[in-house]
XYZ file of C-alpha atoms in Angstrom:
635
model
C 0.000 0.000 0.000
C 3.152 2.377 0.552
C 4.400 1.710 -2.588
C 1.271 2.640 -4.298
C 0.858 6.219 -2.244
C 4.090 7.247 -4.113
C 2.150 7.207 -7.293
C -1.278 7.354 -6.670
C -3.254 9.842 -8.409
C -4.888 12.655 -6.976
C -7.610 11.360 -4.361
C -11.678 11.852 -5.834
C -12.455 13.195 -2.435
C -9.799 16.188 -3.299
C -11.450 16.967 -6.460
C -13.966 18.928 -5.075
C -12.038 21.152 -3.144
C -9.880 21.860 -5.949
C -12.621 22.389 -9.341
C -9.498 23.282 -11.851
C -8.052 20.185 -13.079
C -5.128 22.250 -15.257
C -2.026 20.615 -14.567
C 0.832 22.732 -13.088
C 4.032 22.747 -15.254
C 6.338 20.284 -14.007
C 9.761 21.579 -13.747
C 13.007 19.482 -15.040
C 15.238 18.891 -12.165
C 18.632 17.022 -12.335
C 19.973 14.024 -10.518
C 20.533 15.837 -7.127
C 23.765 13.607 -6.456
C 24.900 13.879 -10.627
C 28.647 14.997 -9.941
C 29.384 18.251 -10.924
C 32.187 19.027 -13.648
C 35.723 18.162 -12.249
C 38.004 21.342 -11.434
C 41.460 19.471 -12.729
C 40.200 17.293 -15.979
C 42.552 15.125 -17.438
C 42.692 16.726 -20.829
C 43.783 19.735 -19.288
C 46.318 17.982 -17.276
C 47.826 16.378 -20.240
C 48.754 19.894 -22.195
C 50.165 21.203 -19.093
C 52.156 18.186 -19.053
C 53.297 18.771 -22.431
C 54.042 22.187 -21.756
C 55.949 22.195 -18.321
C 56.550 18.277 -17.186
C 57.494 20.156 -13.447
C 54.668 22.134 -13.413
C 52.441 19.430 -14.580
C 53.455 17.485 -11.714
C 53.302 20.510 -8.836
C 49.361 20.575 -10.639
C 48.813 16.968 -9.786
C 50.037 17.345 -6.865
C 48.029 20.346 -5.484
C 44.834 18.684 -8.117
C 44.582 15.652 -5.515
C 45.665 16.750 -2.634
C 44.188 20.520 -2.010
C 40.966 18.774 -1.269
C 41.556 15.872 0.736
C 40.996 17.335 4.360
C 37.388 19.338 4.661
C 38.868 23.114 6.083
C 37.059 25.455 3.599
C 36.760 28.976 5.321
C 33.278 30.026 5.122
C 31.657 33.099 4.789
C 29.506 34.671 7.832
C 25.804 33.919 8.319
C 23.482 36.152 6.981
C 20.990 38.172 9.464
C 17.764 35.815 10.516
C 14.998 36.929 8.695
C 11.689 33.852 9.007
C 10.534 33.331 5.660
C 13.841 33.907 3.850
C 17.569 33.567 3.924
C 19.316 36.493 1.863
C 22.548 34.448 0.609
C 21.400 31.546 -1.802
C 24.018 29.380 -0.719
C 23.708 29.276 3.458
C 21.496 26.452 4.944
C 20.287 26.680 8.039
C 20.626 23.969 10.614
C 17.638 23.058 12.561
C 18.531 20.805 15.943
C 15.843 18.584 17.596
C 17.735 16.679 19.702
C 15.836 17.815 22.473
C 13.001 16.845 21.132
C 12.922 14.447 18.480
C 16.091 12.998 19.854
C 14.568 12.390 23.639
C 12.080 10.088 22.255
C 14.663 7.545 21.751
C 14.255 4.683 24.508
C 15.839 5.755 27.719
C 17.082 9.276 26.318
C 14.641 11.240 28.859
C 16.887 14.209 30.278
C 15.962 16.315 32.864
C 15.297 19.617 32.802
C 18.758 21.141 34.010
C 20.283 18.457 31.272
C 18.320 20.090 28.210
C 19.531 23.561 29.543
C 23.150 22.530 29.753
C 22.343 20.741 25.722
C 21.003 23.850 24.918
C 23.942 25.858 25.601
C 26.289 23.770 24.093
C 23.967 23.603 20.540
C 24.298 27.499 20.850
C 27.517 27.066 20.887
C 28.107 25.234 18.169
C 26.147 27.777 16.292
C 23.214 26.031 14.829
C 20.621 28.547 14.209
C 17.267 26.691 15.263
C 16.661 24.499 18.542
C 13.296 22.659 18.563
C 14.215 22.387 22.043
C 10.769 20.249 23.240
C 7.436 18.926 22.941
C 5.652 21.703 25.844
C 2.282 19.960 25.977
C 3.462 16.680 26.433
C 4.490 17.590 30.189
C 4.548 20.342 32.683
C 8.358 19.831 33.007
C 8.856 19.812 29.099
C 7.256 23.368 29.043
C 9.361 24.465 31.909
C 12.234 23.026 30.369
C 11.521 24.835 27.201
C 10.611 28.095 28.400
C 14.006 27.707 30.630
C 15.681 27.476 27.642
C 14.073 30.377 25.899
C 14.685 32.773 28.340
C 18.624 31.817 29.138
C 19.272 30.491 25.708
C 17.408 32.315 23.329
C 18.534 35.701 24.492
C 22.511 34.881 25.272
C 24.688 36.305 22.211
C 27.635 33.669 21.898
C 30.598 33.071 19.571
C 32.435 36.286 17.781
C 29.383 37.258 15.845
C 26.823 37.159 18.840
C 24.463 34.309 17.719
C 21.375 34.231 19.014
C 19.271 30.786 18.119
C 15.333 30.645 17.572
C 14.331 28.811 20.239
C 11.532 26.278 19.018
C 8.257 24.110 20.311
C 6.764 21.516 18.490
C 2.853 21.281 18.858
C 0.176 19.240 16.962
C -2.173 21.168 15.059
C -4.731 21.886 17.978
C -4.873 25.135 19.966
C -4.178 23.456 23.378
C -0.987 22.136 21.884
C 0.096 25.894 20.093
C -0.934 27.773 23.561
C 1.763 25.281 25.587
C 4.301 26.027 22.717
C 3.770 29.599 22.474
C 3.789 30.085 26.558
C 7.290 28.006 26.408
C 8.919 29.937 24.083
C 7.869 33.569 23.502
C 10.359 34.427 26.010
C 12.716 33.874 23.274
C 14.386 36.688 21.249
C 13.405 34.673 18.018
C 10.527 32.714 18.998
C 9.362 29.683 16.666
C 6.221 27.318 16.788
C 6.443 24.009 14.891
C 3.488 22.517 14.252
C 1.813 19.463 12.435
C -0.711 17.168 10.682
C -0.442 13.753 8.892
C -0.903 13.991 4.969
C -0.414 10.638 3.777
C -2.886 8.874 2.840
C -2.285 5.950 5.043
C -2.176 8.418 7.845
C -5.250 10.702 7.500
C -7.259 7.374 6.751
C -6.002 5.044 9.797
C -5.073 7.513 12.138
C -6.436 10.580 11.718
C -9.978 9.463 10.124
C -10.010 12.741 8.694
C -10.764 13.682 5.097
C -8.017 15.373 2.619
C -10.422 18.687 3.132
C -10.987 18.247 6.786
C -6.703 18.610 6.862
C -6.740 21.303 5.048
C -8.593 23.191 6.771
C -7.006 21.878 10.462
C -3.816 23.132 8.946
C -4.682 26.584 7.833
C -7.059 27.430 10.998
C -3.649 26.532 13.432
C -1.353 28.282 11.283
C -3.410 31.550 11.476
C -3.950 30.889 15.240
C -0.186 30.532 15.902
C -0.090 33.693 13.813
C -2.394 35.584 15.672
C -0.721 34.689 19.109
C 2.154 37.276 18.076
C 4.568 34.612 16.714
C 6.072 35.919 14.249
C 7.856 32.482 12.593
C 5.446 29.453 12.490
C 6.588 25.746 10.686
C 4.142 23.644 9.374
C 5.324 19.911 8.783
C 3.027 17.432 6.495
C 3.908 14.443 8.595
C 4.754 11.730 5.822
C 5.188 13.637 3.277
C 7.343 11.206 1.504
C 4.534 9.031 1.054
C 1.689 11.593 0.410
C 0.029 12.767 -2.577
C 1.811 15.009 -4.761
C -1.138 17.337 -5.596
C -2.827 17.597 -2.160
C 0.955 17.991 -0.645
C 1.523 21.285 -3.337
C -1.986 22.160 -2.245
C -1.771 21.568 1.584
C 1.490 23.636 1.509
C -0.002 26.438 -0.653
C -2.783 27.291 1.481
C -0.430 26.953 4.934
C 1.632 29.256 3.310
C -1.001 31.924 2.476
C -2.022 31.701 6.684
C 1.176 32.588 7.674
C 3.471 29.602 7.494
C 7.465 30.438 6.992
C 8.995 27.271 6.754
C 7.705 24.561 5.259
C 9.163 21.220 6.732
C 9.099 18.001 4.500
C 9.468 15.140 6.273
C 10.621 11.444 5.648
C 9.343 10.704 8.517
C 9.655 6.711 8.014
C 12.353 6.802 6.347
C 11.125 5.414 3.410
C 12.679 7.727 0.061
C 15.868 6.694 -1.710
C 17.879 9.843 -2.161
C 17.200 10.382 -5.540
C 13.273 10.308 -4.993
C 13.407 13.183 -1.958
C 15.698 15.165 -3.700
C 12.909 14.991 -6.383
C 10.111 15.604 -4.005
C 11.793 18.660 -2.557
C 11.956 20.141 -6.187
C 8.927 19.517 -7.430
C 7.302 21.226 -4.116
C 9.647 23.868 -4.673
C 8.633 24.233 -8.579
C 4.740 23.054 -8.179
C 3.673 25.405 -4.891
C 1.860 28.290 -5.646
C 3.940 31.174 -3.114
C 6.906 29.270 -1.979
C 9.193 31.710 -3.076
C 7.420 33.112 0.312
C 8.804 30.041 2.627
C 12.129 28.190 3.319
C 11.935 24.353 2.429
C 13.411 22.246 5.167
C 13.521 17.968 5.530
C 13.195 16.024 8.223
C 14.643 12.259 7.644
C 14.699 9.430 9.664
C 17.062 7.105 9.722
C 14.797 3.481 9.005
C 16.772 2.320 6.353
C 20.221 4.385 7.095
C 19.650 6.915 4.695
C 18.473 9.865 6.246
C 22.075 12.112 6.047
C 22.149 11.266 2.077
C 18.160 12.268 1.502
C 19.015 14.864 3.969
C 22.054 15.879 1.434
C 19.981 14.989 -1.356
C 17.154 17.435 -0.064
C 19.908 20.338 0.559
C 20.978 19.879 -3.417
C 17.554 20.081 -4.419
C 16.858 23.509 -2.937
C 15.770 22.942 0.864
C 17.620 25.369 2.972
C 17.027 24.684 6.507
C 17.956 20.947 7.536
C 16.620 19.334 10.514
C 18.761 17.062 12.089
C 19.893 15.812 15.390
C 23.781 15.040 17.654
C 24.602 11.640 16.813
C 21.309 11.104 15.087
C 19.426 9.753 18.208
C 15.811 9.819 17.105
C 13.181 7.965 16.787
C 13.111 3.889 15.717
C 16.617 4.375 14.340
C 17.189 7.371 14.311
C 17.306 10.749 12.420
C 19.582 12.447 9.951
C 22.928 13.088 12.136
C 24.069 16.455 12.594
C 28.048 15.939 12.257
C 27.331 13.905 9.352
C 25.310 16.327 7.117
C 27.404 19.189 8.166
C 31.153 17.681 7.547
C 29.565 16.666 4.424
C 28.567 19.531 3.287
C 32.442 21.367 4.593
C 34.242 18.585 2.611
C 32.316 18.341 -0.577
C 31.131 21.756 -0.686
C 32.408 22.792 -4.345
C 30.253 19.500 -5.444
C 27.202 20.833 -3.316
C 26.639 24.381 -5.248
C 29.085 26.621 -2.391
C 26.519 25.312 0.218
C 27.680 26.393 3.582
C 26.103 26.373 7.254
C 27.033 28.705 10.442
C 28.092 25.749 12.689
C 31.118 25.748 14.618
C 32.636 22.298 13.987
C 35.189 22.967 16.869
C 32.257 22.007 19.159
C 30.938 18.734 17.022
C 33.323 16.241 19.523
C 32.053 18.054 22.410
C 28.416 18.279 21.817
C 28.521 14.394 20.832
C 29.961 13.131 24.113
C 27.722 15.402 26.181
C 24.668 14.078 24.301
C 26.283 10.936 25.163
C 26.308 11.260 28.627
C 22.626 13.789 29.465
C 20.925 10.583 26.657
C 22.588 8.114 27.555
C 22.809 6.817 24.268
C 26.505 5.823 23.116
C 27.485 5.869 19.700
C 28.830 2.439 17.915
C 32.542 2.927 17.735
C 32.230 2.724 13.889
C 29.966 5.868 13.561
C 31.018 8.149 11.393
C 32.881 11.577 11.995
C 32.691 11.261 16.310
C 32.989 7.533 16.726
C 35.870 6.346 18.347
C 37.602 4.383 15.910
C 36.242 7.762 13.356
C 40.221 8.841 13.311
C 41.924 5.435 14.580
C 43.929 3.500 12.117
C 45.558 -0.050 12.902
C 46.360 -1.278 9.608
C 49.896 -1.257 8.745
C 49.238 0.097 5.283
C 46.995 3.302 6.980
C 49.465 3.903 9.513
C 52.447 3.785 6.731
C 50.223 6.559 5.065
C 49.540 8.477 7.679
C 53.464 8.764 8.789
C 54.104 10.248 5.484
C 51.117 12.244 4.207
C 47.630 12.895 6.807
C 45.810 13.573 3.497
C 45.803 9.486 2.628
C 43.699 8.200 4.576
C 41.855 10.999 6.954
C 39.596 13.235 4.544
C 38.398 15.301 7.757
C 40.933 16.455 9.800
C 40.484 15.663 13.345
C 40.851 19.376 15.317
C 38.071 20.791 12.656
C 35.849 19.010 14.821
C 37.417 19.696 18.039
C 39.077 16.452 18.087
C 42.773 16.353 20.106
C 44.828 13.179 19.683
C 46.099 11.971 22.625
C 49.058 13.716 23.979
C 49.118 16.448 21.541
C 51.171 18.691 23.974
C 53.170 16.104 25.540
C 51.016 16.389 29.166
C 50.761 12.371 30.690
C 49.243 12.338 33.834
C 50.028 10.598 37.155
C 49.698 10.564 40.722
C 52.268 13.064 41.352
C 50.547 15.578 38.331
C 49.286 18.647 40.657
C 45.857 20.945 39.812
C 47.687 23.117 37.050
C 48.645 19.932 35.179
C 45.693 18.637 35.103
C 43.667 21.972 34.371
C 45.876 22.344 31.258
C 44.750 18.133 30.379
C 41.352 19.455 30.598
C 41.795 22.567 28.133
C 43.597 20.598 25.908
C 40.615 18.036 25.240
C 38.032 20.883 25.706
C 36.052 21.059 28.607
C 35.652 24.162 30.333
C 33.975 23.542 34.063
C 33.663 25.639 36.832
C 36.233 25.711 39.867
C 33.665 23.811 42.474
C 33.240 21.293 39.473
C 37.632 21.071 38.878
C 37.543 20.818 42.427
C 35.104 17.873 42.788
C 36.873 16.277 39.807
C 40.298 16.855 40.943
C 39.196 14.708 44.062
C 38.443 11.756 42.183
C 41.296 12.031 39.691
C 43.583 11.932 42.546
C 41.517 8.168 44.112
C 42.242 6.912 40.520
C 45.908 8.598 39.737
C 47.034 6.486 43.214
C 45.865 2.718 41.697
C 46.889 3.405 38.065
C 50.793 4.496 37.051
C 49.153 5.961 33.783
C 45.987 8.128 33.285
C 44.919 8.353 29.968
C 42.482 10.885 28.028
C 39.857 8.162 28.117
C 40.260 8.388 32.034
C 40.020 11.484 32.163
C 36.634 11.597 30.121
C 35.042 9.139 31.405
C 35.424 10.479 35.103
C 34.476 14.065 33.995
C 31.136 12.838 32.771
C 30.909 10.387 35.969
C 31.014 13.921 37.890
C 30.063 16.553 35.959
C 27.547 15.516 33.124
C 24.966 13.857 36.157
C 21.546 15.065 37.220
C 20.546 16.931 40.251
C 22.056 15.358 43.396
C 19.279 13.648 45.612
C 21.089 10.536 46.502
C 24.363 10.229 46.718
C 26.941 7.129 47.016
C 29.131 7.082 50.196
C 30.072 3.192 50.573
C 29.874 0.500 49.308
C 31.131 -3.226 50.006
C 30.253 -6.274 48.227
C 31.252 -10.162 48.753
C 30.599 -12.682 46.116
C 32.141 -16.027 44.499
C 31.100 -19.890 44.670
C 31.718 -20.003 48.440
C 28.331 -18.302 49.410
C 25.579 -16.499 48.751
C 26.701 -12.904 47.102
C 26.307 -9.985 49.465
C 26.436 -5.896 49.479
C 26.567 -3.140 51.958
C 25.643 0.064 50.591
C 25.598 3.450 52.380
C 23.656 6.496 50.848
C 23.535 10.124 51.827
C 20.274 11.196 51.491
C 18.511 14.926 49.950
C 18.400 15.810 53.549
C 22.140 15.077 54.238
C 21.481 12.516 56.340
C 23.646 8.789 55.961
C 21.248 5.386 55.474
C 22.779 2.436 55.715
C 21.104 -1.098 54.071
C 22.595 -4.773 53.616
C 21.570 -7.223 50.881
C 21.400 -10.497 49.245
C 21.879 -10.930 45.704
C 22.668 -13.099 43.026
C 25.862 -11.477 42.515
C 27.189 -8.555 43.615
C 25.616 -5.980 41.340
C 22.335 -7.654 42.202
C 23.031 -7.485 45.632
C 23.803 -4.046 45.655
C 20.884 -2.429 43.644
C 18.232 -4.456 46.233
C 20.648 -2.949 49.079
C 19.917 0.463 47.430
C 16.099 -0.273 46.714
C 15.591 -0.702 50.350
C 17.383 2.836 51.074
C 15.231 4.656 48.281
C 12.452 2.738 48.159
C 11.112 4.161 44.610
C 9.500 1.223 42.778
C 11.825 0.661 39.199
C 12.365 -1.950 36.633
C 15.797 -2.530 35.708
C 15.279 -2.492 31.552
C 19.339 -2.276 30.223
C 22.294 -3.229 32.027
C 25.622 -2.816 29.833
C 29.145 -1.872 31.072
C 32.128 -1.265 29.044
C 36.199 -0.973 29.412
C 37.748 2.237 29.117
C 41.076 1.049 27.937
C 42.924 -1.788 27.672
C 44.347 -3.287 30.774
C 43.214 -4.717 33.930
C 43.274 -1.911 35.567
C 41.105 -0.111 33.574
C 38.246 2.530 34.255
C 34.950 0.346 33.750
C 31.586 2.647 32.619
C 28.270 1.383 33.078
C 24.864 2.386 31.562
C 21.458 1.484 32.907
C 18.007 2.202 31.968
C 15.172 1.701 34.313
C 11.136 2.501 34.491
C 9.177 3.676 36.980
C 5.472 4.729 37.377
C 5.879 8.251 35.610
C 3.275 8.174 32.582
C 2.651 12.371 32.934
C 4.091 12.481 29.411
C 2.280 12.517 26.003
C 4.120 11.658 22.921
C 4.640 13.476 20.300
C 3.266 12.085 17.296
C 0.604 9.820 18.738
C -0.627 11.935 21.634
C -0.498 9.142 23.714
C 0.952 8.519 27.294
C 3.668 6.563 27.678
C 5.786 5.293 30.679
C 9.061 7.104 30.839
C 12.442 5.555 31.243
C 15.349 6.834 32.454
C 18.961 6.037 31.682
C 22.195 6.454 34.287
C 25.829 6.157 34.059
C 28.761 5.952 36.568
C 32.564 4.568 35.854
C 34.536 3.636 38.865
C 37.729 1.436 38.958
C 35.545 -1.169 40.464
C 33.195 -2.759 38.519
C 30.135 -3.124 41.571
C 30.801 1.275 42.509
C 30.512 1.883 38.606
C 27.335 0.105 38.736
C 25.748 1.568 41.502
C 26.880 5.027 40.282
C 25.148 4.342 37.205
C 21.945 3.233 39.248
C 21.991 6.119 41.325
C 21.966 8.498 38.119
C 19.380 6.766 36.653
C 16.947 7.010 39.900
C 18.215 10.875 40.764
C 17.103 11.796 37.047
C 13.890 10.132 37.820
C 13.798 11.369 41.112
C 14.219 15.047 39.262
C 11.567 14.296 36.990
C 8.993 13.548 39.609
C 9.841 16.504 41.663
C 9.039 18.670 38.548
C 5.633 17.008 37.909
C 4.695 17.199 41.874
C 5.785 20.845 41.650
C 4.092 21.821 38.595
C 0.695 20.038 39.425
C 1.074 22.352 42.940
C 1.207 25.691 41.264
C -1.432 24.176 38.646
C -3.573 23.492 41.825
C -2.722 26.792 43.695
C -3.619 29.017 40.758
C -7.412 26.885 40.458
C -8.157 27.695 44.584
C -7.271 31.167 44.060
C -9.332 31.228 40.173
C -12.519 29.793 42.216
C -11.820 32.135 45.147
């Protein structure tokens, strides 16, 4: 039935709505990935050879090798206007990581988190952050309109970047009231909002006629309009798989109520490249006003291509991409920031001078903290911040890369904020003091507050006395242990475990509590880790499922740092989702890393429960102002 929506003809039902039948003129568009025409061709190679053999060879030389490693200078992003960008070439970058992104399994993130996100994706200069869903939850708003009022009115970076600060809403008013109330606090304020066009959708979920869509969509445009916002997004959900007539149609009228981008999503991932690219210009040559609206897409991941329809999409014409760090998202995934943008750096002569305002010195940053609020690690094979992204065993790379970089790395490491290992000759120990290890910490590029240096130096220094040798990867992995955690309520202060084929396995844990106080509980498990969460279940006594368990090796050796990463569920269904409007029971993901394998894991339980701990507090808090504003309404 999919299959068949691609080329469908126009539904009957539309017919009426539409009485003139004359077909719009359908515009020839090329290949969007046909290469364009090589800057050094071989005929012209060949007469400079037969001219000047020396200077044919200096050509070749600076022919293949000039554009090996992406470093382009770009020029400066043009001043925001909504509906239009004023230099042909710049494509704006639209994040939803805090949105889209969250609604991977186990990515929730607390409010502080998304703040602390939302920083770091303004400084990495992308120019939209969809930065929540506000009516699925009384903390998402919060956390939204926290964002919109620290965020979306702090200047940062040399040209004082300010980023619209975005909500997404369905296309009802409830849903565009939350939004606007979350983010008109913004400089640039932005409302997203949407409505299923396909015709799978608007039949099975929706039950709505083509007409009855239309009109949804123009009536919560215009409202959204009428609130005072002055830069509204309308997104045909499916539109990969929706009529081509009703889409041009849908987007037409949307456009006329106000809209200023128009968002095209692939939202299951279902286009090949060559088809979006396609879709994006024929909307772009077959809808009446768009010359009034930026195109944007929106592509998931489901069958890995979302960064080359995302590409393909760019190529086409659409100007604002939406994408998110690492491509979390959901099912699989969406369209991964890094990705699209080190594409477009590296293979921008081939992409028409495209160019985006990020920052890639923060891309390596903004990856692990992602990493760390979500939860979510990358595979070590992803592409551009994976770990193995700049490694290179094999004897034949590594010969290459002692003589010439440009062989085998077509990205060079620091233009995404990348430092090898021992760049400036700094290896750590137990004897390295705080100035040593403050300069470790610049070097890989974190920037953290003195009380936070302080509270890391402290565990550096437990560490630096059982291992002769701390690496980088130490050093990471205890900086998000201590810094990249939710709110504090519970905090570790002992624990001892027995275990082995001798007896049964056994843990003492000791916990200080929100109030300061120290609890103390003893346990029996079926091995030590076991033993140790029930230990900490009778302390806490919040009822959780333990859903993931994983835990990983630093480096190599025995004595290496280990990391763990939980996710667990609790009863906390005050959430809505996104796309289906329906409740859903949240989970929450922790990590820790200790030296010992049982600490690390009850680190990483105790992160897990704090965050949900923080997210309860927020929805007790809320529904107590909520209730405090209805006595005094009826008094």
């Amino acid at each position: 039935m999919a299959s068949s929506l691609l080329s469908s003809p126009k539904p009957s039902s539309f017919s009426s709505a539409n009485p003139t039948s004359t077909p719009r003129p359908r515009a020839q568009t090329l290949s969007p990935f046909r290469a364009a025409a090589p800057r050094f061709s071989h005929g012209l190679a060949t007469a400079a050879a037969a001219a000047n053999p020396s200077a044919s060879r200096r050509c070749y030389h600076r022919a293949f090798a000039r554009p090996v490693r992406a470093s382009m200078a770009q020029p400066r992003r043009p001043e925001y206007v909504p509906n239009r960008i004023d230099d042909p070439n710049y494509v704006r970058i639209f994040d939803t990581t805090l949105r889209d992104g969250e609604q991977s399994p186990g990515a929730t993130m607390t409010s502080a988190e998304k703040l602390v996100v939302a920083r770091q994706l303004a400084r990495l200069g992308v120019d939209i952050i969809e930065a929540g869903f506000p009516a699925s939850s009384p903390d998402d708003l919060d956390a939204v309109r926290s964002i919109a009022i620290e965020v979306g009115n702090t200047p940062v970076g040399e040209d004082g970047h300010v980023p619209v600060i975005c909500g997404l809403s369905r296309c009802n008013k409830r849903d565009i009231d939350a939004a606007w109330e979350a983010v008109r606090h913004a400089r640039r304020p932005r409302i997203h909002t949407f409505i299923a066009t396909s015709e799978i959708h608007m039949q099975h979920k929706l039950r709505k006629t083509p007409e009855q869509v239309v009109a949804i969509a123009k009536e919560m445009v215009a409202y959204a309009r009428s609130l005072g916002c002055p830069d509204v997004e309308f997104s045909p959900e499916d539109a990969g798989r929706s009529n081509r007539e009703f889409l041009y149609h849908i987007l037409e009228e949307v456009i006329k109520a106000g809209a200023t981008t128009l968002n095209i999503p692939d939202t299951v991932g279902y286009t090949l490249p060559y088809e979006f690219g396609k879709l994006i210009a024929d909307i772009k040559a077959n809808t009446p006003g768009i010359e009034n609206a930026i195109i944007s897409t929106h592509c998931q991941n489901d069958l890995g291509l979302a960064t080359a329809n995302t590409l393909a999409g760019a190529h086409a014409g659409a100007r604002q991409l939406e994408v998110t760090i690492n491509g979390i998202g959901e099912r699989a995934g969406n369209a991964s920031l890094e990705e699209v943008v080190m594409a477009i750096k590296c293979r921008r002569e081939l992409l028409g001078g495209l160019y985006t305002g990020i920052n890639t010195q923060h891309i390596t940053m903004s990856s692990k903290m992602v990493q760390e609020h979500s939860g979510l690690h990358v595979q070590p094979h992803k592409a551009i911040v994976g770990a193995n992204a700049f490694a290179h065993e094999s004897g034949i790379h590594q010969d290459g890369m002692l003589k010439y970089k440009g062989t085998y790395e077509i990205i060079s490491p620091d233009d995404i904020g990348l430092t090898r290992a021992n760049e400036f000759g700094i290896v750590l120990g137990k004897l390295s003091g705080r100035h040593a290890v403050r300069s470790k910490l610049v070097e890989l590029g974190y920037e953290i507050t003195d009380k936070e240096f302080e509270d890391f130096f402290k565990r550096y220094k437990e560490v630096a006395e059982k291992k002769k040798r701390v690496t980088d990867e130490d050093i990471e992995a205890l900086l998000s242990d201590e810094i990249f955690q939710p709110k504090v309520f519970w905090s570790l202060a002992d624990v001892q475990a027995t275990c082995g084929t001798l007896g049964l396995s056994t843990a003492t844990v000791k916990l200080i509590g929100p109030d300061g106080d120290e609890k103390i509980a003893c346990a029996v498990g079926t091995g030590p880790v076991d033993a140790a969460y029930k230990a900490v279940d009778d302390i806490i006594q919040i009822p959780t499922v333990l859903r993931e368990y994983s835990m990983t090796s630093v480096t190599e050796g025995i004595d290496a740092i280990a990391t763990t990463r939980v996710v667990v569920t609790g009863d906390v269904s005050d959430s809505k989702h996104a796309l289906t409007g329906h409740s859903f029971n949240r989970a929450f993901s922790g990590s820790g890393a200790a030296l010992d394998i049982v600490v690390s894991s009850v680190r990483a339980y105790l992160s897990a429960l704090n965050k949900m701990s923080s997210f309860v507090g927020a929805i007790k808090a809320s529904s107590e102002v909520s209730e405090s504003q209805r006595v005094q309404t009826t008094e």
